[in-house]
Coordinates of C-alpha atoms and ligand atoms in Angstrom, one line a residue:
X1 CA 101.6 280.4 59.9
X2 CA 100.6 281.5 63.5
X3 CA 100.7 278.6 65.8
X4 CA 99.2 279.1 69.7
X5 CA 99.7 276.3 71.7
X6 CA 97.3 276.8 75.3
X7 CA 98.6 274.2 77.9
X8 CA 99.5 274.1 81.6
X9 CA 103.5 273.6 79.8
X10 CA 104.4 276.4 77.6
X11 CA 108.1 275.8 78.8
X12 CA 107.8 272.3 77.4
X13 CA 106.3 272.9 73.8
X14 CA 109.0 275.9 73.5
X15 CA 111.8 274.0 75.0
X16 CA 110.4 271.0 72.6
X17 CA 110.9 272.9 69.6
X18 CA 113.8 275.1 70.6
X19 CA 116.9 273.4 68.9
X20 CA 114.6 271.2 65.8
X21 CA 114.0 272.5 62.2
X22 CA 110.7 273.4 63.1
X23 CA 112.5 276.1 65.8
X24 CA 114.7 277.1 63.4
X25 CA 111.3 277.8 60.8
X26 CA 110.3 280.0 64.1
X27 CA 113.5 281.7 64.0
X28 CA 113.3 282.5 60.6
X29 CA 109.8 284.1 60.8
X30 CA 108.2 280.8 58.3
X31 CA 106.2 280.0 61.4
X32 CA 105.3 281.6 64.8
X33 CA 104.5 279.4 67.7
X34 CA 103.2 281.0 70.8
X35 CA 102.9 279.2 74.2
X36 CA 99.6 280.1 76.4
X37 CA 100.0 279.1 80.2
X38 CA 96.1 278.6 81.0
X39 CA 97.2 279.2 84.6
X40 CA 97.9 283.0 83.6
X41 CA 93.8 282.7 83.5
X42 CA 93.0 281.4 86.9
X43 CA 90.6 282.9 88.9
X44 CA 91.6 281.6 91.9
X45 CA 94.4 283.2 93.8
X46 CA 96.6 280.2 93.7
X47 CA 96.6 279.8 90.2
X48 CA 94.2 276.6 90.3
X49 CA 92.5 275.5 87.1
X50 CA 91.5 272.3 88.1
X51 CA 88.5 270.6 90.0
X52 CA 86.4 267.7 90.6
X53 CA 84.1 266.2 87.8
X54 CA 80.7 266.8 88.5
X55 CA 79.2 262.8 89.4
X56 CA 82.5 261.8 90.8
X57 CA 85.0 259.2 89.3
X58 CA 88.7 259.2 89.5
X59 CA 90.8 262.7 88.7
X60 CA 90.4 266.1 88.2
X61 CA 89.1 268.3 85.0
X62 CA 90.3 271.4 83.7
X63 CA 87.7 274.3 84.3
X64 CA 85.9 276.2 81.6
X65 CA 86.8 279.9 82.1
X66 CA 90.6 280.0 82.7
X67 CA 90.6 277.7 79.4
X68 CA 87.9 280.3 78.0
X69 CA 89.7 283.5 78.7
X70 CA 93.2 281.9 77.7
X71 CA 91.5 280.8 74.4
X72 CA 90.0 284.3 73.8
X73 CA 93.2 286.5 74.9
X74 CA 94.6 284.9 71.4
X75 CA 91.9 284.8 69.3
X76 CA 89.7 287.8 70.6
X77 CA 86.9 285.5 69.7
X78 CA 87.5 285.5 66.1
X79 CA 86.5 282.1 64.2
X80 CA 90.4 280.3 64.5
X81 CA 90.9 276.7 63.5
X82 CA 91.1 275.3 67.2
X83 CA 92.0 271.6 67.7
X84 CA 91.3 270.0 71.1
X85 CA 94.0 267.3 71.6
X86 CA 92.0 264.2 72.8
X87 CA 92.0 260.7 72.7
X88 CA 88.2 260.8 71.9
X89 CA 88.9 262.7 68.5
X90 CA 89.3 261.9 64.8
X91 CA 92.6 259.6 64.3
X92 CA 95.4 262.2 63.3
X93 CA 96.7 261.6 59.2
X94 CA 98.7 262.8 57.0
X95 CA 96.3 264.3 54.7
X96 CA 94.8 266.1 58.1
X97 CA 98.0 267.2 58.1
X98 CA 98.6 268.5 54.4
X99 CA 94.8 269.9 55.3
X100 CA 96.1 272.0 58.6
X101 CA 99.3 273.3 56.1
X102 CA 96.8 275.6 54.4
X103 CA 96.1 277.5 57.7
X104 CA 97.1 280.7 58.3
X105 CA 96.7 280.1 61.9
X106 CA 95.7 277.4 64.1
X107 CA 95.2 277.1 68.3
X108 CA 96.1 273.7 70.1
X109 CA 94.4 273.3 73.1
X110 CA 96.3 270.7 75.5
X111 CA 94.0 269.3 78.2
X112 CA 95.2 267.7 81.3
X113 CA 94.3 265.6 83.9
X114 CA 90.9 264.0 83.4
X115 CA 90.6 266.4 80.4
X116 CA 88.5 269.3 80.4
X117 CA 85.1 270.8 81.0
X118 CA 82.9 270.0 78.0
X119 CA 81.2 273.6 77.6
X120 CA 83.9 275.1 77.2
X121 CA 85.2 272.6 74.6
X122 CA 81.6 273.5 72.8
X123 CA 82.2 277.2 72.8
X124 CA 86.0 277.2 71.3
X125 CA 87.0 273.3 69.8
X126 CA 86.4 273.5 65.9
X127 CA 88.0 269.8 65.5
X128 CA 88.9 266.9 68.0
X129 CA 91.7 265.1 67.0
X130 CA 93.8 262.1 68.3
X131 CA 97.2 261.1 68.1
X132 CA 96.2 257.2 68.7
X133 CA 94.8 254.6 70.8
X134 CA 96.6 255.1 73.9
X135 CA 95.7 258.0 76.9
X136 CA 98.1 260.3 77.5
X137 CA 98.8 262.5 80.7
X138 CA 98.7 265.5 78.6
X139 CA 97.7 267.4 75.4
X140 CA 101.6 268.8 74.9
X141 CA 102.9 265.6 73.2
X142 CA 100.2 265.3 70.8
X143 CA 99.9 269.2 69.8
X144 CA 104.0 268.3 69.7
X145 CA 103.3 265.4 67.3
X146 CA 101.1 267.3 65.0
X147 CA 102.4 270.9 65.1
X148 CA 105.6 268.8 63.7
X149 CA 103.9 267.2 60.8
X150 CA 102.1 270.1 59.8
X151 CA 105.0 272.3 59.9
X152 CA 107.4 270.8 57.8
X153 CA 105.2 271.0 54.9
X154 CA 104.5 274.5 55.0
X155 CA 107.0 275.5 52.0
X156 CA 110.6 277.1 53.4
X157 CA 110.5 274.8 56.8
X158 CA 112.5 272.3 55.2
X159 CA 115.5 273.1 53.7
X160 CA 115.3 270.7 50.9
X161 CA 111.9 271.0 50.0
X162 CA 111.2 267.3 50.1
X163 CA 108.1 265.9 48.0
X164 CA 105.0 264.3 49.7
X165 CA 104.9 262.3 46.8
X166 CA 108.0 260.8 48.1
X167 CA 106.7 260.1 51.2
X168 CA 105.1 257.2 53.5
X169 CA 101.4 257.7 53.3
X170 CA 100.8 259.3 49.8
X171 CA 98.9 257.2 47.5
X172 CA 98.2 255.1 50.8
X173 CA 101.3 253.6 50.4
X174 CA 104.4 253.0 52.6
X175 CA 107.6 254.4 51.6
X176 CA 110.1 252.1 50.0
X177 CA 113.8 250.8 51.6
X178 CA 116.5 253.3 51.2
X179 CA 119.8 252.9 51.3
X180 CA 122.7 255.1 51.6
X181 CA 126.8 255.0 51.6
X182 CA 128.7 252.3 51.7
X183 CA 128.0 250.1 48.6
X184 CA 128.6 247.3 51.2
X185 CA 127.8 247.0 54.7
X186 CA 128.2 244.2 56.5
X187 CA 128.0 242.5 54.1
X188 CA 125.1 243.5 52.5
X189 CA 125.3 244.9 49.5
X190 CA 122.8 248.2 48.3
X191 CA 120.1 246.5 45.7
X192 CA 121.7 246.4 41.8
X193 CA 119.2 248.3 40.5
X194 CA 119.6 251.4 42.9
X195 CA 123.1 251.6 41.1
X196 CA 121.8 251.2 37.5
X197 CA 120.8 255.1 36.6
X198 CA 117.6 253.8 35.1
X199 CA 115.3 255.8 36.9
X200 CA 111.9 254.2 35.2
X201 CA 113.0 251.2 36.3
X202 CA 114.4 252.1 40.0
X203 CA 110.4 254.0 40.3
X204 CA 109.3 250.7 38.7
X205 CA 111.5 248.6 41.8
X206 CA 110.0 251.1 44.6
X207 CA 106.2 251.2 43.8
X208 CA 106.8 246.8 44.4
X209 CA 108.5 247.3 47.6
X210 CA 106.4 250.0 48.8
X211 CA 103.4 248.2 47.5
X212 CA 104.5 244.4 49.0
X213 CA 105.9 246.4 52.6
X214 CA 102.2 248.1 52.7
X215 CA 100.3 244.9 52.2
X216 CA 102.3 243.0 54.7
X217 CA 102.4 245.4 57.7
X218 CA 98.9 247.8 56.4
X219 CA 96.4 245.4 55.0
X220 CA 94.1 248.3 56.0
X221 CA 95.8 251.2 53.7
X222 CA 96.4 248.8 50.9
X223 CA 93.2 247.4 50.6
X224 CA 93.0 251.9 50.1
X225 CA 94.9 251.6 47.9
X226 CA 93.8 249.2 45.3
X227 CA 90.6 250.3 45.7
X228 CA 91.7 253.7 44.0
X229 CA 93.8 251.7 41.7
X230 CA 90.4 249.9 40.6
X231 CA 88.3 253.3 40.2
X232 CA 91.0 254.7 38.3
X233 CA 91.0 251.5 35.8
X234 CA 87.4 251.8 35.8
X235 CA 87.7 256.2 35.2
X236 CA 90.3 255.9 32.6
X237 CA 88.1 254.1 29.9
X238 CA 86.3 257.6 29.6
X239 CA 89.7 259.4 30.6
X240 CA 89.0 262.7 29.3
X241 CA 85.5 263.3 30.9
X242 CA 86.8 262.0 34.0
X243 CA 90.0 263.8 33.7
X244 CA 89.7 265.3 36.7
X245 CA 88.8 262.6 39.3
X246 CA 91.7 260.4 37.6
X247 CA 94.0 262.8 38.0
X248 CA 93.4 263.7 41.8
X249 CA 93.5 260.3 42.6
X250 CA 96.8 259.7 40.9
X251 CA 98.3 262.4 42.3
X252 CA 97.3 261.0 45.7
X253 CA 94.8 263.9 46.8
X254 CA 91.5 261.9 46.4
X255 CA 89.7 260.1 49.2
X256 CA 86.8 257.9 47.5
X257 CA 83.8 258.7 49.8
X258 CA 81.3 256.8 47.7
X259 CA 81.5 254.5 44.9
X260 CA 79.3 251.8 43.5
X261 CA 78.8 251.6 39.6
X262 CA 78.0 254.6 38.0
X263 CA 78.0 256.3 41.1
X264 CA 81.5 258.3 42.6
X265 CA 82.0 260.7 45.2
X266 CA 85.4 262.0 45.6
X267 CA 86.7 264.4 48.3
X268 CA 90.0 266.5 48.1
X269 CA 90.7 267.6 51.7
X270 CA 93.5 269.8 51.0
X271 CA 91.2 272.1 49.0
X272 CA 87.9 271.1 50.5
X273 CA 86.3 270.3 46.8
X274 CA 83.8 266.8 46.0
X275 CA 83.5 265.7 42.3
X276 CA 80.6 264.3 41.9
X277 CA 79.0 261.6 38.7
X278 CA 75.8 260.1 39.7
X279 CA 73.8 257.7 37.6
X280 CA 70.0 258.7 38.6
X281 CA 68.5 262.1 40.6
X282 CA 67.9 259.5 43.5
X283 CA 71.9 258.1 43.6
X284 CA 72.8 261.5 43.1
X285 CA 70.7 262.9 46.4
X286 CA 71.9 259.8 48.6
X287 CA 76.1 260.6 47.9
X288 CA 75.5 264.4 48.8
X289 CA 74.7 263.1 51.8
X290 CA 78.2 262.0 52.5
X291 CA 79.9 265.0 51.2
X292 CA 82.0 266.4 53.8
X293 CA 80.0 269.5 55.7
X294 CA 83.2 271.4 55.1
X295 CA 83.2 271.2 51.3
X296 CA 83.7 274.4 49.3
X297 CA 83.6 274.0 45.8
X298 CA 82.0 270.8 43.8
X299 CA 82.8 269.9 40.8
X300 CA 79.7 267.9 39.2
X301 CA 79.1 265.9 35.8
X302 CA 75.3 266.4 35.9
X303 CA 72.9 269.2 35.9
X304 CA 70.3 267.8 38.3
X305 CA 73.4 267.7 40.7
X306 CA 73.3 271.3 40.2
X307 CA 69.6 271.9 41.4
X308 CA 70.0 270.4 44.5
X309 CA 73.4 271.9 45.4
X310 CA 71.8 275.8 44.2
X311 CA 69.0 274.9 46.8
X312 CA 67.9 276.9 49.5
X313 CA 70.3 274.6 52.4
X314 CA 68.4 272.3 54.8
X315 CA 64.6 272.5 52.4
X316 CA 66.1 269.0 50.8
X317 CA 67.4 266.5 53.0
X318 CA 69.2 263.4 52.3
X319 CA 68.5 259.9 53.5
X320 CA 70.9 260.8 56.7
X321 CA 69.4 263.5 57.0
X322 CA 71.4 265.8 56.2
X323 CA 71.3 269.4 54.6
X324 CA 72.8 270.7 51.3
X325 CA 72.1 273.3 49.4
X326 CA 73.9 276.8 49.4
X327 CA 76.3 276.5 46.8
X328 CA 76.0 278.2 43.2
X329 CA 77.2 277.5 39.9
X330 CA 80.8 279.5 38.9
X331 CA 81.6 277.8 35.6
X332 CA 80.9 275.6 33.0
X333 CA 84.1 273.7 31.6
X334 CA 84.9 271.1 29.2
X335 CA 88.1 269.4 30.5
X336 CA 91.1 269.2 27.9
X337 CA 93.7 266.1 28.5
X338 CA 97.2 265.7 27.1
X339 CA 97.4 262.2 26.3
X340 CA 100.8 262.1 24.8
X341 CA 103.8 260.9 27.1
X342 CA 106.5 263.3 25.0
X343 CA 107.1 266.9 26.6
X344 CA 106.6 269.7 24.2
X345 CA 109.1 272.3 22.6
X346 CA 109.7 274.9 24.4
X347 CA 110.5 278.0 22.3
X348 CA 110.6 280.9 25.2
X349 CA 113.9 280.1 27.0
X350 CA 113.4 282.4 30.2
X351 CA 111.0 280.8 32.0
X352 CA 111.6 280.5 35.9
X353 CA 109.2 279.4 38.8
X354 CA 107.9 282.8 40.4
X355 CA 108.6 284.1 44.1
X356 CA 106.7 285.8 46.7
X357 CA 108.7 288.9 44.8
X358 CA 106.1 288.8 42.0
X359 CA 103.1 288.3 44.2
X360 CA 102.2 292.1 43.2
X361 CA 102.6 291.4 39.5
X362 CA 100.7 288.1 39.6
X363 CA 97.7 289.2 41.5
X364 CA 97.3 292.8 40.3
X365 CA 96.9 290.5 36.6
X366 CA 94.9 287.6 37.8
X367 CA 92.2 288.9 39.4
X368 CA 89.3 285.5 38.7
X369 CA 90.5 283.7 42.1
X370 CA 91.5 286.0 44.5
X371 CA 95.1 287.3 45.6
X372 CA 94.7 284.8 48.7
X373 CA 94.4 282.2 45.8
X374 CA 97.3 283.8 43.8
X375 CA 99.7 283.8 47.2
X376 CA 99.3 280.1 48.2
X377 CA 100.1 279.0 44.3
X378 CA 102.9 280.9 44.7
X379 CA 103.7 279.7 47.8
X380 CA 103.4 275.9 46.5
X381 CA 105.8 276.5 43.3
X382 CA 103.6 275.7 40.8
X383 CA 103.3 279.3 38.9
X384 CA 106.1 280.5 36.4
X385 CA 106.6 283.6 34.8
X386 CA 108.4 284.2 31.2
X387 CA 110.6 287.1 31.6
X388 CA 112.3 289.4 28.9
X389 CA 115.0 290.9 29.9
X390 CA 114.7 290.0 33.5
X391 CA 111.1 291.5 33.4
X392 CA 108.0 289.0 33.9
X393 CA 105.9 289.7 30.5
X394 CA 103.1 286.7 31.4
X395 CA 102.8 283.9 33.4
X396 CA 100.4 280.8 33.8
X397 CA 100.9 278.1 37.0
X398 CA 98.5 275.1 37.8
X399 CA 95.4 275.1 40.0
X400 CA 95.1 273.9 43.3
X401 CA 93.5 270.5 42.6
X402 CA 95.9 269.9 39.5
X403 CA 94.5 271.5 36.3
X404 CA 96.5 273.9 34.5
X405 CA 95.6 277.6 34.1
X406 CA 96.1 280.8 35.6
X407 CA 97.9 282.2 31.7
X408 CA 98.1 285.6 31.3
X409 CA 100.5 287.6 28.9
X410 CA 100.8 291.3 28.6
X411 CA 99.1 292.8 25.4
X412 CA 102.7 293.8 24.0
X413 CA 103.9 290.4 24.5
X414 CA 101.0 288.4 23.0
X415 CA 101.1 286.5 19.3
X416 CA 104.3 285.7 20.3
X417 CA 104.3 282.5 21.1
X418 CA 104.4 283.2 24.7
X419 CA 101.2 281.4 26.2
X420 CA 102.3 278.3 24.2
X421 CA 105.5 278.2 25.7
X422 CA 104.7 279.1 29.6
X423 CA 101.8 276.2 29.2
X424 CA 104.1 274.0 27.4
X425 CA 106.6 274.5 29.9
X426 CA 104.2 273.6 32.7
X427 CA 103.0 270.4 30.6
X428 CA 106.6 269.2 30.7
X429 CA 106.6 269.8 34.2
X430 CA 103.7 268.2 34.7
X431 CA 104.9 265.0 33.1
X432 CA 108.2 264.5 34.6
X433 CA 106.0 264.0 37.7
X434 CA 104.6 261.1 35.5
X435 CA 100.7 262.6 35.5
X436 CA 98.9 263.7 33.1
X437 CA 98.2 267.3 32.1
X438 CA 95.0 268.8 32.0
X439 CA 92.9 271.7 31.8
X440 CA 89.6 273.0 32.2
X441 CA 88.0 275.6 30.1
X442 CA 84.8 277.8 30.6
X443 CA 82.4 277.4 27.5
X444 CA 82.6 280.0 25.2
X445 CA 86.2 280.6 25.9
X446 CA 87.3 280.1 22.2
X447 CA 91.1 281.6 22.2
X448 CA 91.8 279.0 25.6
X449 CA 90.3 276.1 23.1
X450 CA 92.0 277.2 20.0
X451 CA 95.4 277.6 22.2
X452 CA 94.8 274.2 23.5
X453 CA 93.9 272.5 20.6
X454 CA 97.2 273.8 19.0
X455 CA 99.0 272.3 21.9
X456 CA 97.5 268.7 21.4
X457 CA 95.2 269.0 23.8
X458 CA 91.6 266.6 23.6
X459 CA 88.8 268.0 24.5
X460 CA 85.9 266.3 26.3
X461 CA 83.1 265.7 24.6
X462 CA 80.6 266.9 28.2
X463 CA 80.8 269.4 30.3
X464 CA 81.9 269.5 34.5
X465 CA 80.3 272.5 36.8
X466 CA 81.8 274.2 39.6
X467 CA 80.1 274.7 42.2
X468 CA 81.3 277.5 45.1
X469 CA 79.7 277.7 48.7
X470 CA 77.4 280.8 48.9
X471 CA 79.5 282.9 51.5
X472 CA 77.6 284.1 54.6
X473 CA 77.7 287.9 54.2
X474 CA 80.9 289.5 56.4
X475 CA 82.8 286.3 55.4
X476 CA 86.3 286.7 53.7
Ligands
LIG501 N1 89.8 261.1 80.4 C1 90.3 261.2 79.1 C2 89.7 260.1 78.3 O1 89.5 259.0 78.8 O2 89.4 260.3 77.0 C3 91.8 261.1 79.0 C4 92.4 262.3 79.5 S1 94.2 262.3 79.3 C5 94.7 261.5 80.8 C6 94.6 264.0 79.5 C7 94.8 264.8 78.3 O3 95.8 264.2 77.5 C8 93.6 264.8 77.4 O4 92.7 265.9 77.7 C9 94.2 265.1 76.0 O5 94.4 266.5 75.8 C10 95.6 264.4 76.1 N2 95.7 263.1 75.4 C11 95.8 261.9 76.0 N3 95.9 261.0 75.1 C12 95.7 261.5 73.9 C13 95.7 261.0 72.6 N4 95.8 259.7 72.3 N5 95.6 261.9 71.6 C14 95.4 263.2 71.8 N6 95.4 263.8 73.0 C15 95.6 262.9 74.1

């Protein structure tokens, strides 16, 4: 990821970062982070940036151009994700964060002062963000605070690749006590239970704490939480049509944007997609509404969700009113749910996670999504290849919002047994992680249904559609 950080204190964000992990990322080539002194952009011939706001009041602003020409000298104009650091923007989370990860290159802009000259901010900002509810004398700290969080979960910056789902903050929960060496410290001794090997019940002991530390010190998350708890309750008694919206909250990717009855709107920031049920054409209307502006792809359980989505943009309006319209219909799917708890036999024995060193094989093979697509599963660790001797003869990985797919095996290799061994591989995977597997397969795809089937796979008994934003033309 390209990082360029334009401030009035390069010196400070590089010094910053010099001896962390995230410099050490930066040193070996994970990340980039480049350090713009706006002053190289004066037009003055003392290097002054700053004047007097327009009305009066206390302090000085930024002015427009050096910031302009600073922010073009990296981006050329191009359309970059640029962040304006202020205490007026969006509160900074981690799912922003996991969000930001998926960049391929982002611009901090650090004001100063009184902050900076609001055309300018119109002309470049693409999101305002804020670190908390507290001013700042500068931008640095906060591009500091964030540039941090979304580094270390780009894949390589930390050295053990640690799990979000470890973490404070997924599932809207806090993380749990830990404990380390000695047994006994001061007398106090490291929980029982942390020393019994039984790792169901030490999960069992950590969802309490986190759960009982979250309600005591962030009534606001938990009340989050249980919320999703509820909707997932409510989801599972029709668990393989809802599949999908289960699973992404469970997995902790799901924000609930709207939900009464019948009617749910989900959103999964890190890949931009809303699923979508709605009771009645009028329910339906109201919730696209609230669908996040940014949204790519939709997944929805009706057809007259469909219509309005495939409509012209902006000719329909919602009770906020706000446009839709502009997306069009990619598939047709019935979802297919493993609802056993035992992993499957797996008959292939070399099956490893692929590397960036089979990105060529992958993508000249799996053409559906895009090598961009291919890269970033890649990238995450969730594709594997079956190899015979030492050469990759298929592969199949899981989707960016969960499901499983992406199989392919070369024609020499298939009725082999192959398929059913990389997907049962990636169901076992996919269970030690305590979810549940699940697929989604276009209608009409018999061979996927008849491989599924085989594997114990349920099939739902409606259909979801995906839904992809038209793309403007010259778009990648
Ligand atoms: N006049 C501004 C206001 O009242 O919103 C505050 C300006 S502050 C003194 C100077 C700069 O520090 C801002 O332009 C911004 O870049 C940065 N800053 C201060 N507090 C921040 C916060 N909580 N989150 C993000 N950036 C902050």
């Amino acid at each position: 990821m390209k990082i360029h950080i334009l401030t009035l204190f390069p010196e400070m964000i590089e010094k910053g970062f010099q001896s962390s992990i995230i410099g050490k990322a930066a040193q070996k080539e994970i990340l980039s982070l480049h350090g713009v002194d706006i002053r190289d952009y004066s037009l003055d011939k003392h290097n002054k940036v700053d004047d007097y706001p327009y009305g009066g009041g206390a302090g000085m602003l930024l002015q427009a151009e050096p910031v302009f020409n600073a922010w073009q000298s990296v981006t050329g104009g191009r359309a970059v994700r640029t962040i304006y650091l202020t205490p007026q923007g969006t509160p900074f989370t981690q799912s922003m964060a996991e969000e930001l990860a998926g960049e391929e290159e982002l611009v901090f802009l650090c004001g100063h002062y009184e902050g900076i000259d609001r055309r300018v901010l119109e002309e470049t900002v693409t999101d305002y963000v804020s670190i908390g509810d507290y001013v700042l004398t500068g931008g640095e700290l906060p591009a500091m605070v964030m540039i941090d969080a979304v580094a270390r979960l780009i894949p390589g910056v930390l050295g053990n690749e640690s799990s979000a789902e470890e973490e404070s903050f997924f599932n809207d929960l806090l993380e749990y006590p830990q404990y380390t060496r000695p047994e006994v410290w001061h007398n106090k001794k490291v929980p029982e239970i942390l020393l019994s090997g039984d790792h169901r019940k030490i999960a069992q002991w950590r969802l309490e704490k986190s759960r009982r530390l979250t309600e005591k010190v962030r009534p606001d998350l938990y009340e989050k939480y249980e919320r999703k708890q509820r909707l997932t309750d409510r989801l599972l008694k029709d668990k393989r049509n809802y599949i999908h919206m289960i699973e992404s909250l469970r997995r902790g990717r799901a924000e609930i944007i709207w939900w009464e009855g019948e009617d749910i709107l989900l959103y999964d920031r890190s890949c931009k997609l809303c699923m979508i049920t709605a009771a009645s054409k009028e329910s339906g209307r109201l919730m696209l509404a609230y669908a996040p502006k940014e949204t790519e792809s939709f997944v929805t359980s009706q057809v007259f969700l469909n219509e309005m989505l495939c409509g012209s943009g902006g000719s329909d309006m919602g009770d906020e009113g706000e446009s839709y319209g502009g997306y069009e219909i990619h598939c047709e799917c019935y979802q297919l749910v493993y609802t056993q708890k035992v992993p499957l036999p797996v008959k292939h024995k070399d099956i490893r996670q692929l590397t960036m060193e089979h990105l060529d094989y992958v993508g000249s093979r799996y053409s559906y999504d895009g090598r961009e697509y291919v890269e970033a599963r890649i990238r995450e660790g969730v594709m594997y290849g079956a190899f015979v001797e030492n050469a990759p003869v298929g592969f199949a990985g899981m989707h960016n919002e969960g499901s499983l797919g992406l199989l392919y095996v070369e024609e020499a290799y298939r009725r082999q047994g192959i398929a059913v061994s990389l997907e049962s591989y990636i169901i076992n995977r996919t269970l030690e992680k305590g979810w549940t597997p699940y697929g989604q397969v276009i209608v009409g795809n018999e061979e996927s249904f008849a491989l599924q089937e085989k594997l114990g796979l349920y099939r739902s008994d409606r259909t979801v559609w995906w839904l992809e934003k038209i793309k403007q033309k010259g778009q990648a």
